[in-house]
Coordinates of C-alpha atoms and ligand atoms in Angstrom, one line a residue:
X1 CA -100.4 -95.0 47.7
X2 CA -102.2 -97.4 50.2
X3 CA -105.1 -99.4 47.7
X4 CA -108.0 -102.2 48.9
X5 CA -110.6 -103.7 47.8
X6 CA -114.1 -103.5 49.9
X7 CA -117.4 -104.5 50.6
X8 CA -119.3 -102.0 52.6
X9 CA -122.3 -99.7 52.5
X10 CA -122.7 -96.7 51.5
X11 CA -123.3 -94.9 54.7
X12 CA -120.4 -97.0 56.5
X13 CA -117.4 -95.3 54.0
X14 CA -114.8 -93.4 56.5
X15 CA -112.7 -91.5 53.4
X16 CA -113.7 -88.4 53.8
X17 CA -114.4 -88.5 49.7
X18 CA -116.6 -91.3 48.2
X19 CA -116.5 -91.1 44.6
X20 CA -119.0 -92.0 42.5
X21 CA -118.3 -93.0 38.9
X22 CA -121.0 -92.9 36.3
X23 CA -121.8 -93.1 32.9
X24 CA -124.3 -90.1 30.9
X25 CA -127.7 -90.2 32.2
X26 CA -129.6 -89.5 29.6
X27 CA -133.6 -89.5 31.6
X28 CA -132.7 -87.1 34.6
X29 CA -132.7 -90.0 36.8
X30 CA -130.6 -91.8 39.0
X31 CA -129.2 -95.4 38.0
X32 CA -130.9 -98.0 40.5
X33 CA -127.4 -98.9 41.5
X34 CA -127.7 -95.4 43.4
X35 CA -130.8 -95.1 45.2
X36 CA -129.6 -96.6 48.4
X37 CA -126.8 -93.7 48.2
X38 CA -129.6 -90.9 47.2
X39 CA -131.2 -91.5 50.5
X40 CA -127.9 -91.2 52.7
X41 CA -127.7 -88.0 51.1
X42 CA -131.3 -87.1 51.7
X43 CA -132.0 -87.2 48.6
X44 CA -129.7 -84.5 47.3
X45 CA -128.6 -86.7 44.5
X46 CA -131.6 -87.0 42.7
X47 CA -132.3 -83.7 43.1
X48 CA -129.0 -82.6 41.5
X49 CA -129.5 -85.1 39.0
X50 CA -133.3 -83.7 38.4
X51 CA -132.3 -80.5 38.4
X52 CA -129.6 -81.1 35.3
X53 CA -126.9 -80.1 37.3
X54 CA -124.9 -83.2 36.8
X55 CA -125.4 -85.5 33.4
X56 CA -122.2 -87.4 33.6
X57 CA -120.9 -86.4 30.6
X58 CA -116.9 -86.8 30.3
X59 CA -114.7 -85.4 32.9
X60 CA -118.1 -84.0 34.8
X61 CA -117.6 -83.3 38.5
X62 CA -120.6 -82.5 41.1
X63 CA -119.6 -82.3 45.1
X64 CA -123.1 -83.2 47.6
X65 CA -122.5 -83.0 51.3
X66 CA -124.5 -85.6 52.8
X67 CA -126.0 -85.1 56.4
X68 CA -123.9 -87.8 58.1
X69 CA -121.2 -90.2 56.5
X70 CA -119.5 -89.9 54.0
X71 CA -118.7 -86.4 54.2
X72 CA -118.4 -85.8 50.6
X73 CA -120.2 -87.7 47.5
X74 CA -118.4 -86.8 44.0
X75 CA -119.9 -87.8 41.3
X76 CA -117.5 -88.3 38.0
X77 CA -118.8 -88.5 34.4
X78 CA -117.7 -91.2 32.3
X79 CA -119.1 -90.1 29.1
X80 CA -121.3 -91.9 26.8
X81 CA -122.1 -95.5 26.7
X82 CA -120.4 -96.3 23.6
X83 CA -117.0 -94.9 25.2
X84 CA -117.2 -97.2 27.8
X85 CA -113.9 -98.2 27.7
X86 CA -111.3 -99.3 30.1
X87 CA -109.8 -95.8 29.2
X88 CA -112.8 -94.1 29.9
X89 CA -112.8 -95.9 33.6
X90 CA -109.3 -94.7 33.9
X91 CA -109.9 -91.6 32.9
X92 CA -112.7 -91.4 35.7
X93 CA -110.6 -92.3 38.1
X94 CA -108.1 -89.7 37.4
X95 CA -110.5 -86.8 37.8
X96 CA -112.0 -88.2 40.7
X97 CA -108.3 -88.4 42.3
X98 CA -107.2 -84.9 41.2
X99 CA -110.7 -83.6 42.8
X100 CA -110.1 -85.1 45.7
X101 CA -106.3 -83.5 46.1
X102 CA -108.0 -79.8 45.2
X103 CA -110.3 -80.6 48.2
X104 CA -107.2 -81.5 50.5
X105 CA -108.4 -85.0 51.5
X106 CA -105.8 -87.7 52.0
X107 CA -108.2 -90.2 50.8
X108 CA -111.1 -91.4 49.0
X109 CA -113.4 -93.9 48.4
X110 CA -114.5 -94.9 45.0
X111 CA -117.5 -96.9 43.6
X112 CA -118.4 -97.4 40.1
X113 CA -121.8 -98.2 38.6
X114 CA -122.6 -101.6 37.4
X115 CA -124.5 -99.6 34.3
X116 CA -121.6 -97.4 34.0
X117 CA -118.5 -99.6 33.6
X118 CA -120.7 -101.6 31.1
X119 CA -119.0 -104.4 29.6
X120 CA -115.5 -103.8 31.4
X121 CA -114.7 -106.9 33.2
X122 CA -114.4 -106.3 37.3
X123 CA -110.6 -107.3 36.7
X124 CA -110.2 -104.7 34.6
X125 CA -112.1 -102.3 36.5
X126 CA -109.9 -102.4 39.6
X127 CA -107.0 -102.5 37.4
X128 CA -108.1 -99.0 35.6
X129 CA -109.6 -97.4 39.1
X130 CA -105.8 -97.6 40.2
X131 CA -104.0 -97.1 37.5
X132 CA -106.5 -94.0 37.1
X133 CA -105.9 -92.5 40.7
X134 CA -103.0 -93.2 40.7
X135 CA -102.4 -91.3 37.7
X136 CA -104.4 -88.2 38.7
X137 CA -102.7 -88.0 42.1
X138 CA -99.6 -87.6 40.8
X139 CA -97.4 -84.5 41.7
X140 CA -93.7 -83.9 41.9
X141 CA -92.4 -82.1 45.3
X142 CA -89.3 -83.5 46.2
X143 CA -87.3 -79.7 44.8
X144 CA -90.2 -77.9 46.8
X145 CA -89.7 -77.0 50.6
X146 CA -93.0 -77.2 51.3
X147 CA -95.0 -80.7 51.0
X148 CA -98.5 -80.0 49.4
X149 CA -101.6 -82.5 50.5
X150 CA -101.4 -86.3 49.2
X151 CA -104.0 -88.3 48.3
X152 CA -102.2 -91.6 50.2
X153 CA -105.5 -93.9 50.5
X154 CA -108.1 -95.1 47.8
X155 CA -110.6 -97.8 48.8
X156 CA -112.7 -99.7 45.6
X157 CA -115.7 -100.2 47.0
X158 CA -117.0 -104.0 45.3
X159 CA -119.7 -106.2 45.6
X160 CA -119.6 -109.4 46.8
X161 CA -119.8 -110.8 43.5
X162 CA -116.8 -108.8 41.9
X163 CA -114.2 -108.3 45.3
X164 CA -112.2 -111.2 44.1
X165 CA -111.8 -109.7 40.4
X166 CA -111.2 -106.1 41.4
X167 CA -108.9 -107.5 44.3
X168 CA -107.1 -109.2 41.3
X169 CA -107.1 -105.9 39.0
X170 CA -106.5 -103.8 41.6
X171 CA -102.4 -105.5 42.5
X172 CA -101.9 -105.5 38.5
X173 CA -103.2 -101.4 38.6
X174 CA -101.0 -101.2 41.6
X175 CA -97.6 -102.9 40.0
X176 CA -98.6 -100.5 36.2
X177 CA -99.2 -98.0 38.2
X178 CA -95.5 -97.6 40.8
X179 CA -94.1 -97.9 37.3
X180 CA -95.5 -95.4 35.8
X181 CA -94.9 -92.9 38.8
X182 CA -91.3 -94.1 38.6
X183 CA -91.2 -93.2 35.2
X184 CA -92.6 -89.4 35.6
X185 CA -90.6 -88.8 38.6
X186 CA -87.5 -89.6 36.8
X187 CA -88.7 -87.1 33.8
X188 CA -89.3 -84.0 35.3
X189 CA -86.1 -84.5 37.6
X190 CA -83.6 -81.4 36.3
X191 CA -80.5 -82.6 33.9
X192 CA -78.1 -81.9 36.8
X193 CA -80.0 -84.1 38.9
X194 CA -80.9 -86.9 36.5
X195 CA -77.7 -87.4 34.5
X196 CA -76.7 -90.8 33.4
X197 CA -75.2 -92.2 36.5
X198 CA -77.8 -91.1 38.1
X199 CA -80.0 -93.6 36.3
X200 CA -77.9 -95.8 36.9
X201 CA -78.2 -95.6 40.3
X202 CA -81.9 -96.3 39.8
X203 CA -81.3 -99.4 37.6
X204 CA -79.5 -101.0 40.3
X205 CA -81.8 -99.8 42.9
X206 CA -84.5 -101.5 40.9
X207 CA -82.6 -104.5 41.1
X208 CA -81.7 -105.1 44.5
X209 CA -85.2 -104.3 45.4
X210 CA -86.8 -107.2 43.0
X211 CA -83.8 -109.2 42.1
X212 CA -83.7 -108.3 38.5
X213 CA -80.2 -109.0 37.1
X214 CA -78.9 -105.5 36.5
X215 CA -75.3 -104.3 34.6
X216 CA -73.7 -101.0 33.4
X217 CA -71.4 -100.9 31.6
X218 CA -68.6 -97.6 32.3
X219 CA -66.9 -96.0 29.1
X220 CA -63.9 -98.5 29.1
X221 CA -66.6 -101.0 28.5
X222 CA -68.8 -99.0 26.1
X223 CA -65.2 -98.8 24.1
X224 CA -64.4 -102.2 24.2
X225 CA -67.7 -103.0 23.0
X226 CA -67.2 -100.7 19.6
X227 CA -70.3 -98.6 20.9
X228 CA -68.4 -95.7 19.1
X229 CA -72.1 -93.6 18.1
X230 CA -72.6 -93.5 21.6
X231 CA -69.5 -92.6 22.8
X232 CA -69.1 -89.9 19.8
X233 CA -72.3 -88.0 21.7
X234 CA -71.1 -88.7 24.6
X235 CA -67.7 -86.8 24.1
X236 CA -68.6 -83.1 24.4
X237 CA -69.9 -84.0 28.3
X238 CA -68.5 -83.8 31.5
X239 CA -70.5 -86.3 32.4
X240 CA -69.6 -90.2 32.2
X241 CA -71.6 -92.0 29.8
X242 CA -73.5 -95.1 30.7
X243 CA -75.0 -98.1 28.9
X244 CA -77.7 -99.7 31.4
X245 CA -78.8 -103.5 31.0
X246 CA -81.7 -105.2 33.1
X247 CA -82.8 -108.4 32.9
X248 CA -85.8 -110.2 34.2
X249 CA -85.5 -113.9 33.6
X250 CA -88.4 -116.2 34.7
X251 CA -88.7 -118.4 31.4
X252 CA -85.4 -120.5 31.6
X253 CA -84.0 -120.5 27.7
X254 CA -86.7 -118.6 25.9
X255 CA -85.3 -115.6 23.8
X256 CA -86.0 -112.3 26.2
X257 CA -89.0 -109.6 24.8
X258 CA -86.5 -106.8 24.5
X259 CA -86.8 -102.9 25.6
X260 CA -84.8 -100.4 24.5
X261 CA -85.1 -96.3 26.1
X262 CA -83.3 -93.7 24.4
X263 CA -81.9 -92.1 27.6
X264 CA -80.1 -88.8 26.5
X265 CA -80.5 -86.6 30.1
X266 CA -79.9 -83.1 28.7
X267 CA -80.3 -82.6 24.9
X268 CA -78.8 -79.4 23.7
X269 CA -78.4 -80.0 20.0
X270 CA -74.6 -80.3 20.7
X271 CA -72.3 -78.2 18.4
X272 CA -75.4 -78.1 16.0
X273 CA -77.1 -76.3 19.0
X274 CA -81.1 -75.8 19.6
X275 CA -82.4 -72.1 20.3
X276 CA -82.4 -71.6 23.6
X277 CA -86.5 -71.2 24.0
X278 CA -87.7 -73.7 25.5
X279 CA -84.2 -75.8 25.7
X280 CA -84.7 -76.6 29.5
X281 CA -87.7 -79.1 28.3
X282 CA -84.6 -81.3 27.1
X283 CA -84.0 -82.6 30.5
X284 CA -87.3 -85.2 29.2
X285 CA -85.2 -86.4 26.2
X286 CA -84.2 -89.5 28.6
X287 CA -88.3 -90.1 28.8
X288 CA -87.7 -93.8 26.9
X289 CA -85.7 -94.5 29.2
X290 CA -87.8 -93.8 32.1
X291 CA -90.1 -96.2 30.4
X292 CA -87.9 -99.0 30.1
X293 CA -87.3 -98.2 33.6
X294 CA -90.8 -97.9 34.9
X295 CA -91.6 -101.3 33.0
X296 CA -88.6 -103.4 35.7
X297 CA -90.4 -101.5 38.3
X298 CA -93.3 -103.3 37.1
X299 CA -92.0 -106.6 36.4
X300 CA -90.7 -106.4 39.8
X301 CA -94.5 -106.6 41.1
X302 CA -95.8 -108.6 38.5
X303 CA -93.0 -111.2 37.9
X304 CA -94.2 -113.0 34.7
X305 CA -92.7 -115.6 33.7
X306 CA -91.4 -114.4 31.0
X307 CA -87.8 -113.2 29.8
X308 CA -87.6 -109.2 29.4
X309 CA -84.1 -107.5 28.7
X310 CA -84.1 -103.8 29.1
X311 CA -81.0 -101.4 27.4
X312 CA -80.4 -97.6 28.3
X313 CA -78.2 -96.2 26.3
X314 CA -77.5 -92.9 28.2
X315 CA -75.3 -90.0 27.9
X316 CA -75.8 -85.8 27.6
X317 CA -75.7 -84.0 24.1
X318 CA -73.7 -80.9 24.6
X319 CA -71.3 -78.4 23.0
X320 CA -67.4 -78.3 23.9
X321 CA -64.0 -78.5 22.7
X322 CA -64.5 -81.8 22.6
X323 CA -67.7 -82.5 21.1
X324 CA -68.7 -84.1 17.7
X325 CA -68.6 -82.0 14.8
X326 CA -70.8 -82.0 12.1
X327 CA -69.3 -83.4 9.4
X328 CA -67.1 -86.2 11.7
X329 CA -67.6 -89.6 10.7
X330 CA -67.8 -92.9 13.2
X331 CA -68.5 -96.7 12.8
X332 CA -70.5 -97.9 15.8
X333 CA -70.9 -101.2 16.6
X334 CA -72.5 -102.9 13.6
X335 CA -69.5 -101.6 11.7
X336 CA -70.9 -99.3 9.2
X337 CA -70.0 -96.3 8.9
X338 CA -71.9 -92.9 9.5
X339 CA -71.8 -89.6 8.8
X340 CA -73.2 -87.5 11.2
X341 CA -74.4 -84.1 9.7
X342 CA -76.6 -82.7 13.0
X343 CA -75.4 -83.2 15.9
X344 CA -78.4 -82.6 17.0
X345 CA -79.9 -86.5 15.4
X346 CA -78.0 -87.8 18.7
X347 CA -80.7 -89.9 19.7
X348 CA -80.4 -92.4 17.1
X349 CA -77.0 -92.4 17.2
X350 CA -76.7 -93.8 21.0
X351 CA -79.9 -96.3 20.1
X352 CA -78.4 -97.7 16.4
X353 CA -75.8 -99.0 18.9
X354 CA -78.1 -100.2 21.7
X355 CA -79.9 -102.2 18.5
X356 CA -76.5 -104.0 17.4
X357 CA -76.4 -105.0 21.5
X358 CA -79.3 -106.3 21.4
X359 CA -78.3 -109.1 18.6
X360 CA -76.2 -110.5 21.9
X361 CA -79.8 -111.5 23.6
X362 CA -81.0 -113.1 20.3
X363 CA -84.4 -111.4 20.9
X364 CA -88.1 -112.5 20.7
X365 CA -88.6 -108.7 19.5
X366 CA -87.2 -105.2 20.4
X367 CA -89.4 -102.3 20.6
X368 CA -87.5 -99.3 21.6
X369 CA -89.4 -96.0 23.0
X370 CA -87.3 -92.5 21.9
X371 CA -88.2 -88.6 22.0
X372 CA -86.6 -88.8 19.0
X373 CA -87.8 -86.1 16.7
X374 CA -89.7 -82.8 16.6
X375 CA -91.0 -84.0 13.2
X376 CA -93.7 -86.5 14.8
X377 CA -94.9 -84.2 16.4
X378 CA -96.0 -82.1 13.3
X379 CA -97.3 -85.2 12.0
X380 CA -99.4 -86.4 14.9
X381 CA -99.4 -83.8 17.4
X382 CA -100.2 -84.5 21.0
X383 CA -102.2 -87.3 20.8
X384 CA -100.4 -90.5 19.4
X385 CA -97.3 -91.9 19.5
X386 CA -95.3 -92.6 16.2
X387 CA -95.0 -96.4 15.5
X388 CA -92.7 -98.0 12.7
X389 CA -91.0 -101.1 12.2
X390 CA -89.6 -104.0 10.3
X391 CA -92.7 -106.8 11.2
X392 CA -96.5 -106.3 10.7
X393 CA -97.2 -109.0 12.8
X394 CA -95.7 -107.2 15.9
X395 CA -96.6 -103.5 15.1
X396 CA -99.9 -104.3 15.3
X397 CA -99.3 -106.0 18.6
X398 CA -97.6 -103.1 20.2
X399 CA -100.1 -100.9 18.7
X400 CA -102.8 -102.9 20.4
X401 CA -100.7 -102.9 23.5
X402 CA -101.4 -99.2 23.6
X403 CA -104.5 -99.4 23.1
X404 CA -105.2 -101.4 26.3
X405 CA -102.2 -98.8 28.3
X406 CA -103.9 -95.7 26.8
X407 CA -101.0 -95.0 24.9
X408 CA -102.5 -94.9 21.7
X409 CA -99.7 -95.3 18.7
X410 CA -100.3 -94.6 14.7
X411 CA -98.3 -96.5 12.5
X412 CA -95.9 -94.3 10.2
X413 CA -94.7 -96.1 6.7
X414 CA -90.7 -96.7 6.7
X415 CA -91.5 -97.0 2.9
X416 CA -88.0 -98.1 0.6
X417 CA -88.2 -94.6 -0.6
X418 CA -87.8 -93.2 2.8
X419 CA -83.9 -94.3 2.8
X420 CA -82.8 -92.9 0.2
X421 CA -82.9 -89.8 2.4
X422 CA -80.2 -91.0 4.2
X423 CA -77.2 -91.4 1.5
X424 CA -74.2 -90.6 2.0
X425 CA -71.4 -89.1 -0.2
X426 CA -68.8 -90.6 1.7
X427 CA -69.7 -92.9 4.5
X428 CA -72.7 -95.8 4.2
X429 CA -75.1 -93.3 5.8
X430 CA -75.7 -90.2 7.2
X431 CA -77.7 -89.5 10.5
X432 CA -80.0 -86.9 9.1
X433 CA -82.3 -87.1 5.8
X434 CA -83.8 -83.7 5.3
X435 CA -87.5 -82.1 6.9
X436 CA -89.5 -84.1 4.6
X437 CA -91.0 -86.9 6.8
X438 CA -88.2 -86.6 9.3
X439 CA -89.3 -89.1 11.3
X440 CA -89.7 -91.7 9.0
X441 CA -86.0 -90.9 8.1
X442 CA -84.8 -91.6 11.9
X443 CA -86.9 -94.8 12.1
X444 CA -85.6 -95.6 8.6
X445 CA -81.8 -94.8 10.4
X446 CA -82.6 -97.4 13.4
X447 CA -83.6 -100.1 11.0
X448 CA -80.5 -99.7 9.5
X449 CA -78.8 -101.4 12.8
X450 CA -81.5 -103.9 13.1
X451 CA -80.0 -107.3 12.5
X452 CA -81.5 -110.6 12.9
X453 CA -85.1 -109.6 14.7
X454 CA -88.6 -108.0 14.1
X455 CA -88.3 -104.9 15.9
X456 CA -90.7 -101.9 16.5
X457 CA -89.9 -98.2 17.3
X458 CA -92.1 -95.9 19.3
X459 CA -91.8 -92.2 18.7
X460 CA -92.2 -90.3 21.8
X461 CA -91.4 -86.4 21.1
X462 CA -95.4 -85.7 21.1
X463 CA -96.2 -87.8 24.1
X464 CA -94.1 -88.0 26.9
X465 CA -94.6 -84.1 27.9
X466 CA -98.0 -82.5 28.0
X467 CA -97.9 -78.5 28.6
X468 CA -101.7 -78.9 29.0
X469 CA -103.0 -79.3 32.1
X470 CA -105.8 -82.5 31.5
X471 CA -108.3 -83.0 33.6
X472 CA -107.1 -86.3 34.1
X473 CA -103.4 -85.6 33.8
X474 CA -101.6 -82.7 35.5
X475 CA -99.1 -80.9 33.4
X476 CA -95.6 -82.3 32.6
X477 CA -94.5 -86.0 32.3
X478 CA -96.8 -88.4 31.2
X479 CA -94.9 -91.7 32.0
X480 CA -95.6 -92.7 28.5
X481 CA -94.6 -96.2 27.4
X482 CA -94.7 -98.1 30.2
X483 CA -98.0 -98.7 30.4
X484 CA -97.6 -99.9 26.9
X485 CA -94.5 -102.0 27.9
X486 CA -96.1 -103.8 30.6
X487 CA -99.4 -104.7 28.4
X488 CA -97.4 -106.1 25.9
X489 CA -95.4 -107.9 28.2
X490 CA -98.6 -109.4 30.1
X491 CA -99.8 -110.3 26.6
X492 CA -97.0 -112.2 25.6
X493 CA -96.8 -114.3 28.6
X494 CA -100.5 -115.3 28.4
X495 CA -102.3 -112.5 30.5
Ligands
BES1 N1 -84.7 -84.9 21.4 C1 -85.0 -84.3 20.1 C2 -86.4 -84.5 19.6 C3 -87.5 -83.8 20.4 C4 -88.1 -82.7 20.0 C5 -88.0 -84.4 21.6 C6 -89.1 -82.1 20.7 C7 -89.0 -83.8 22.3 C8 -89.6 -82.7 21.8 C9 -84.0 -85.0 19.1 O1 -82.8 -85.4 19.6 C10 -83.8 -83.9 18.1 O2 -83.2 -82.9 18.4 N2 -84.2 -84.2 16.9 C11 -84.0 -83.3 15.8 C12 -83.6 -84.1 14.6 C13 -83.2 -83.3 13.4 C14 -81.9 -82.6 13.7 C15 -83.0 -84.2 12.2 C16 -85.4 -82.6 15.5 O3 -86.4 -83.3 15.6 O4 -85.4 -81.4 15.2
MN2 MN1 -81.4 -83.8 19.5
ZN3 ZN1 -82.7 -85.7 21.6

């Protein structure tokens, strides 16, 4: 999508659409920062607003058809004052964008109150008005015959004042933003499509395209490197098994923030298979990955100069002659050894070896982003993302990190008690610990193959899929995690 920042009046916009962001209007009248625009529409907006027709409450959405230019004025809600957030602003932006797709334009205009975006900086602003329409503009095609209507332009309308800022936020919204549509596109692409190899091909199209360092390794290599966990779910496929590294290195010597995406691109339980209801949603099982991914998409635009290493472990999970059996036990590349009991735990089976890799990079950190278990989405639901680790300190900074993505994460306890879950009779430990808090088991099971640096896990099973259609957010992929990724990565190299 084409993006720019500009100064112009009202009555000279050429997008068909100019939206109009605003916060709740609590008096029935317009916000000064509006009256020039009430009287290109004749008025028409203060008499909607008179009227009560439009209060800008959350996700509100009046059309007004002014006489001349523009030829449509939307106004969008933002809520409340006190949820003027950057996530309300983003939020805005989304509906505005998915409005503007029903009514088949190709492109709008948007404009957001000074009283409205209270005390969001005009940085931040043009970073959330793209990230936002981007977001909301977002559909998925390419499998369709027909092309439906893109939204391919948005304009920020800015004052004088604020074009530098918003010029500013709106190549960092632009950079978040290509990675998160990377990301989504990748998880609603079909498990024949999107098989390891596949992303493969993407990590090393990523890399020609910004020069990040990128490097799979094939099954011989996977062997030689002990990976056995990985390999043991990767046995019952067809398909080659692939163990993606990328690298962006702009910081000389300094130890590389590390991500790791749990990139399993068909999950069918294995020999411990799932019902078949709803089975086909486990083409998204590879959605970490598409984060990690989306976050070197990212970096590509942003460059920081910092060092970030990215590791896909990727494989399918499926039944065969040759698949792992419950029961078999392996010794991955840390060297202990596990029992698996569900073959259906395969997710932290191919990450507990992408966590002994990591030790090779001598990390800053590793946070790794997994659909990893059913369970956290009984404990949470929809709405937050699981988060555990071995280090306070950086929980709380990748929590925070979420908070300024929209990707709001609640930390889980890996309490001592937890692990005992995980005993073995026979082998050091087992890959399943019983329903009771099952993901605080599986993140208990990754810490067991942390060595050597503070690490935090992000559980994705609630988040990465939405069946809901929000008005912000169209149904399916949500691209979760890289938003996330890339704040954190900002933050650490100094905004
Ligand atoms: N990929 C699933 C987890 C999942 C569930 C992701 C729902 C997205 C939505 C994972 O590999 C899995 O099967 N986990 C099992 C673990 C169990 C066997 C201990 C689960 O959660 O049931
Ligand atoms: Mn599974
Ligand atoms: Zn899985």
């Amino acid at each position: 999508m084409n993006s720019s920042v500009k100064v112009v009046l009202f009555e000279r916009v050429s997008p068909p659409i100019l939206a109009v962001i605003l916060g709740e209007l609590k008096t029935g009248k317009l916000p000064t920062s509006l009256l020039s625009l009430d009287s290109v529409t004749g008025g028409a907006l203060s008499r909607l607003v008179a009227a009560g027709d439009f209060t800008g409450k959350r996700d509100q959405v009046a059309v007004v058809y002014p006489p001349k230019r523009p030829k449509r004025v939307v106004l969008v809600g933002l809520g409340e004052q006190v949820e003027m957030t950057r996530g309300a602003v983003r939020r805005a932006a989304a509906v505005a964008a998915r409005k503007t797709i029903e009514l088949e334009a190709e492109s709008m205009a948007v404009f957001i109150t000074p009283e409205g975006r209270g005390g969001v900086p005009p940085q931040v602003v043009g970073q959330m008005l793209i990230e936002g329409a981007v977001q909301g503009a977002w559909q998925f095609s390419d499998l369709k015959s027909e092309d439906p209507k893109k939204l391919r332009a948005v304009e920020i309308l800015a004052t004088r004042e604020d074009r530098a800022d918003m010029e500013r936020g709106r190549r960092v919204g632009k950079a978040i933003a290509s990675g998160h549509v990377l990301a989504r596109n990748l998880q609603v692409l079909p498990g024949n499509v999107c098989t390891p190899t596949y992303l493969a091909s993407v990590a090393r199209k990523l890399g020609k395209a910004y020069d990040h360092r990128v490097t799979v390794l094939s099954r011989q290599h996977i062997e030689k490197a002990q990976m056995n966990a990985l390999l043991a779910v990767a046995q019952g496929s067809q398909q080659e098994p692939q163990f993606i590294i990328l690298e962006h290195r702009a910081a000389g010597r300094k130890p590389p923030l590390c991500f790791v995406g749990k990139g399993i691109t068909f999950d069918s339980g294995g020999i411990s298979i799932k019902p078949s209801e709803k089975m086909e949603e486990m083409k998204y099982d590879m959605s970490g990955a598409a984060a990690v991914l989306g976050l070197f998409e990212a970096l590509g635009h942003l460059k920081p100069k910092v060092n970030v290493v990215g590791l896909i472990p990727t494989t399918e999970n499926l039944p065969s002659g040759t698949a792992v059996k419950p029961g078999d036990i392996v010794r991955g590349m840390l060297g202990k050894s596990i029992e698996i009991i569900n073959t259906d735990a395969e997710g932290r089976l191919i990450l507990c070896d992408a966590l002994a890799y990591a030790r090779k990079y001598k990390p800053a950190c590793v946070i790794d982003a997994a659909t990893l278990t059913g369970s956290v989405v009984i404990a949470l639901g929809h709405h937050a993302t699981g988060l555990m680790g071995n280090d306070d300190p950086l929980v709380e900074e990748v929590r925070r990190a979420g908070d300024l993505g929209g990707e709001r994460c609640w930390p889980l306890p890996l309490w001592d008690e937890y692990r005992e879950q995980l005993k073995s009779d026979i082998a050091d430990i087992k890959n399943v610990g019983g329903r009771p808090a099952g993901s605080l088991t599986a993140g208990w099971f990754l810490r067991e193959f942390v060595d050597g640096f503070p690490w935090a896990h992000l559980d994705i099973a609630g988040t990465a899929w939405t069946d809901a259609d929000r008005p912000d957010l169209a149904k399916g992929p949500t691209g979760t995690g890289v938003r996330l990724f890339t704040e954190f990565v900002m933050g650490r190299a100094g905004g």
